mmCIF file of C-alpha atoms in Angstrom:
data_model
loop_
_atom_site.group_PDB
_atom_site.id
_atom_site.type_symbol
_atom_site.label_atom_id
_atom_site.label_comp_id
_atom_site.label_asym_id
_atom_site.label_seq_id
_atom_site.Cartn_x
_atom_site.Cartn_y
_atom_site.Cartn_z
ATOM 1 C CA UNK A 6 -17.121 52.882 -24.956
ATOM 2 C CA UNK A 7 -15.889 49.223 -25.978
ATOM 3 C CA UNK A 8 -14.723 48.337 -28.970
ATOM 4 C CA UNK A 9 -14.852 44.620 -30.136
ATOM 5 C CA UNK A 10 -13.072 43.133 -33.142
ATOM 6 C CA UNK A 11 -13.526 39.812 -34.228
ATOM 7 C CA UNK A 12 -10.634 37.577 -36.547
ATOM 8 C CA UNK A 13 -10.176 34.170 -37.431
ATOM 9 C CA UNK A 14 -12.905 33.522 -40.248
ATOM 10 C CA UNK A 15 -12.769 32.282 -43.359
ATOM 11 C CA UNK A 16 -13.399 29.135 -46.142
ATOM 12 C CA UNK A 17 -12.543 26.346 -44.983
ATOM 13 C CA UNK A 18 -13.608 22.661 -46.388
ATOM 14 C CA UNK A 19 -16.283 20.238 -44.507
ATOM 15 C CA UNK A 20 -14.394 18.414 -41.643
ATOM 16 C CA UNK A 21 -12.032 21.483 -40.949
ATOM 17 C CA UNK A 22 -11.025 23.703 -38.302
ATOM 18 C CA UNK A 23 -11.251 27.162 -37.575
ATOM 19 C CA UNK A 24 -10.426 29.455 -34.479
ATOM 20 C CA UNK A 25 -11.971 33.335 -34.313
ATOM 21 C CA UNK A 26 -10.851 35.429 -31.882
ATOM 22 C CA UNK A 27 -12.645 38.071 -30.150
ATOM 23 C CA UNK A 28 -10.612 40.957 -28.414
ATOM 24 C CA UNK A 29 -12.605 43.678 -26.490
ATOM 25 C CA UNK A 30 -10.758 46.658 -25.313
ATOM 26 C CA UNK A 31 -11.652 50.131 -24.327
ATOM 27 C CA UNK A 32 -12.798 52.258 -20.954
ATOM 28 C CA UNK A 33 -13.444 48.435 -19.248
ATOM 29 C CA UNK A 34 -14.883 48.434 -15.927
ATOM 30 C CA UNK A 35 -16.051 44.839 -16.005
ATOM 31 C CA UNK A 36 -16.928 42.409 -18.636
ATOM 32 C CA UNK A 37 -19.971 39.485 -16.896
ATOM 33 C CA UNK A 38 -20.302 37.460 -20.538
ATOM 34 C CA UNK A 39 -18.619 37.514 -23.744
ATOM 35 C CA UNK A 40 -21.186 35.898 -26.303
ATOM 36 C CA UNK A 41 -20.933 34.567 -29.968
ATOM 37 C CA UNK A 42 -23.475 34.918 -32.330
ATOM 38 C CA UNK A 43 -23.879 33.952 -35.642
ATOM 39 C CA UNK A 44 -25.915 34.936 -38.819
ATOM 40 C CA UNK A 45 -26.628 33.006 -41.678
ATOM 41 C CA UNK A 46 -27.842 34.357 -44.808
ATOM 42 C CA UNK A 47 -31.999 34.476 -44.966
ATOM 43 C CA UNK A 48 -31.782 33.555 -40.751
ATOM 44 C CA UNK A 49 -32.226 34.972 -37.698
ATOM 45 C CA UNK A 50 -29.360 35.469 -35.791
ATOM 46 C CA UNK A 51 -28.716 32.780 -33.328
ATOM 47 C CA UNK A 52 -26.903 32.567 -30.125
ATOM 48 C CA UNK A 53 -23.676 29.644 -30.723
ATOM 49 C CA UNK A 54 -21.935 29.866 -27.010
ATOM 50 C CA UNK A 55 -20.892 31.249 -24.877
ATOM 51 C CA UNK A 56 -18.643 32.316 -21.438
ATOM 52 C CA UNK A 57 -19.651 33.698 -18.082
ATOM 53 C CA UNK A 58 -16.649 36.101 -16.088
ATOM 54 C CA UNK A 59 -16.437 32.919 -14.097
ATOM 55 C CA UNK A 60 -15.823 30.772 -16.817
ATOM 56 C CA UNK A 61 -19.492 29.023 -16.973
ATOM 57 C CA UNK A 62 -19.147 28.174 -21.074
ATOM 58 C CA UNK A 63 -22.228 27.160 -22.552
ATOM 59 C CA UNK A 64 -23.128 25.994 -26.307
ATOM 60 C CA UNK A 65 -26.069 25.233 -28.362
ATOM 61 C CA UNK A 66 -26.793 21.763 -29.097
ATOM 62 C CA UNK A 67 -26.064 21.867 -32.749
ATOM 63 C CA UNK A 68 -22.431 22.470 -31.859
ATOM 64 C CA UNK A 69 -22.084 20.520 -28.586
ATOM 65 C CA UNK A 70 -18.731 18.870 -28.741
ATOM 66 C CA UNK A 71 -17.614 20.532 -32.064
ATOM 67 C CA UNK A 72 -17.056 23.795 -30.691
ATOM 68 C CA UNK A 73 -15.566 24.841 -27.319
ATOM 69 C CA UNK A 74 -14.524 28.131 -25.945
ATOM 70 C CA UNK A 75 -11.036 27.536 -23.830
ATOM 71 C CA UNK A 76 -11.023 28.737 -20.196
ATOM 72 C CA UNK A 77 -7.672 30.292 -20.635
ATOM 73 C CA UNK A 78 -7.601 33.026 -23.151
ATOM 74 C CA UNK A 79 -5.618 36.507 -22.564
ATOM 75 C CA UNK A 80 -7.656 39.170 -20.475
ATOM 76 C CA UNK A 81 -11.111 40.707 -22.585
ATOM 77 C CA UNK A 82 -10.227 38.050 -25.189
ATOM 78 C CA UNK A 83 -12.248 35.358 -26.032
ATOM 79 C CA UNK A 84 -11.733 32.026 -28.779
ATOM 80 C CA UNK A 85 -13.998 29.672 -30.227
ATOM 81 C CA UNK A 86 -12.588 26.875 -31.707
ATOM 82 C CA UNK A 87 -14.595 24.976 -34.497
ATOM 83 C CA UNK A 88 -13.864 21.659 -34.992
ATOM 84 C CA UNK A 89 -15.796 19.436 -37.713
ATOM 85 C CA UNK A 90 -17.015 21.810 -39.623
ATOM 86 C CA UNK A 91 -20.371 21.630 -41.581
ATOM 87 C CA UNK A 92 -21.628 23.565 -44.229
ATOM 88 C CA UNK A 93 -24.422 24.217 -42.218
ATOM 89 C CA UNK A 94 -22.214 26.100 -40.150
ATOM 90 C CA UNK A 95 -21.054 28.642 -43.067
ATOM 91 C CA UNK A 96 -22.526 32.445 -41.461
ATOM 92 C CA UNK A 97 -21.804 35.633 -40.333
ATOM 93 C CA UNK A 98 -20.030 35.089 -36.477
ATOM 94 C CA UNK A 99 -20.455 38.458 -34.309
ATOM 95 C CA UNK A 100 -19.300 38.798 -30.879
ATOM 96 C CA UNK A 101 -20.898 39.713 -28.177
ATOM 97 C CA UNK A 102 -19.247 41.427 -24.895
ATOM 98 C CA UNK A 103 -22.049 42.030 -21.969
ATOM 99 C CA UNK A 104 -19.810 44.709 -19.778
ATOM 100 C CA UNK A 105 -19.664 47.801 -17.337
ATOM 101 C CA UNK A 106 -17.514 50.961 -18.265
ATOM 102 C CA UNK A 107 -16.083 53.558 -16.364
ATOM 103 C CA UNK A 108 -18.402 56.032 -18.233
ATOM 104 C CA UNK A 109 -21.249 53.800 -17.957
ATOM 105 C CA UNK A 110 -21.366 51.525 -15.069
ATOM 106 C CA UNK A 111 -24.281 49.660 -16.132
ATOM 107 C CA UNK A 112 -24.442 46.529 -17.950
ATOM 108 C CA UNK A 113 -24.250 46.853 -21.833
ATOM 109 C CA UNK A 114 -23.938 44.654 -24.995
ATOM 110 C CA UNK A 115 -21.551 45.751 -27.357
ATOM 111 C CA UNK A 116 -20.789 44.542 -31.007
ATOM 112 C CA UNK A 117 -18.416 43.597 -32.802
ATOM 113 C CA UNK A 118 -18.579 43.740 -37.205
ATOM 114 C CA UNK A 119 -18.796 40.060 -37.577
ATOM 115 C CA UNK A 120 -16.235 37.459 -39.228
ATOM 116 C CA UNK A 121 -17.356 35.624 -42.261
ATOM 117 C CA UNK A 122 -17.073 31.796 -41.970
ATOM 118 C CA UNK A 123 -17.503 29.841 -45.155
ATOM 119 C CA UNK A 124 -17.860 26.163 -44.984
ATOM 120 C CA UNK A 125 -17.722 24.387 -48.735
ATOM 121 C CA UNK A 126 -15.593 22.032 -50.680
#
């Protein structure tokens, strides 16, 4: 089983920064991807980045060169830093870990309970 905890959200005013952390831990075999999501009230939940085991980091357009994931986080961890902030971006932010376990040595997405982000003046 993994286990993944998310941290970092909160309110923060348009134009600010935020970092959420993502820590997996557990009977690890592997992890291939660690993914964030986010879910904004009344929406679907939509895919926001993310980071291959090989460090392949990927983001959707409405957060191209706000947000970045940094190549050198501690092991099963994983950050997103927000920068310029937009109320638009106020949701819900799970993560995502794609991985292999010594119980189950397939691949697997596991969850995380989400961290609220709250973008308003």
């Amino acid at each position: 089983q993994v286990h993944v905890v998310e941290s970092g959200g909160g309110l923060v005013q348009p134009g600010g920064s935020l970092r959420l952390s993502c820590v997996a831990s557990g009977s690890i075999s592997r992890i291939y991807e660690m993914r964030w999501y986010r879910q904004a009230p009344g929406k679907q939940r939509e895919l926001v980045a993310s980071i291959t085991s090989g460090g392949t980091t990927n983001y959707t357009d409405s957060v191209k060169d706000r947000f970045d994931i940094p190549n050198d986080s501690a092991e099963n961890t994983v950050y997103l830093r927000m920068n310029s902030l937009k109320p638009e971006d106020t949701a819900v932010y799970y993560c995502n870990v794609r991985a292999s376990t010594t119980l189950w040595p397939y691949r697997h997405d596991y969850w995380g309970q989400g961290t609220q982000v709250t973008v308003s003046s």
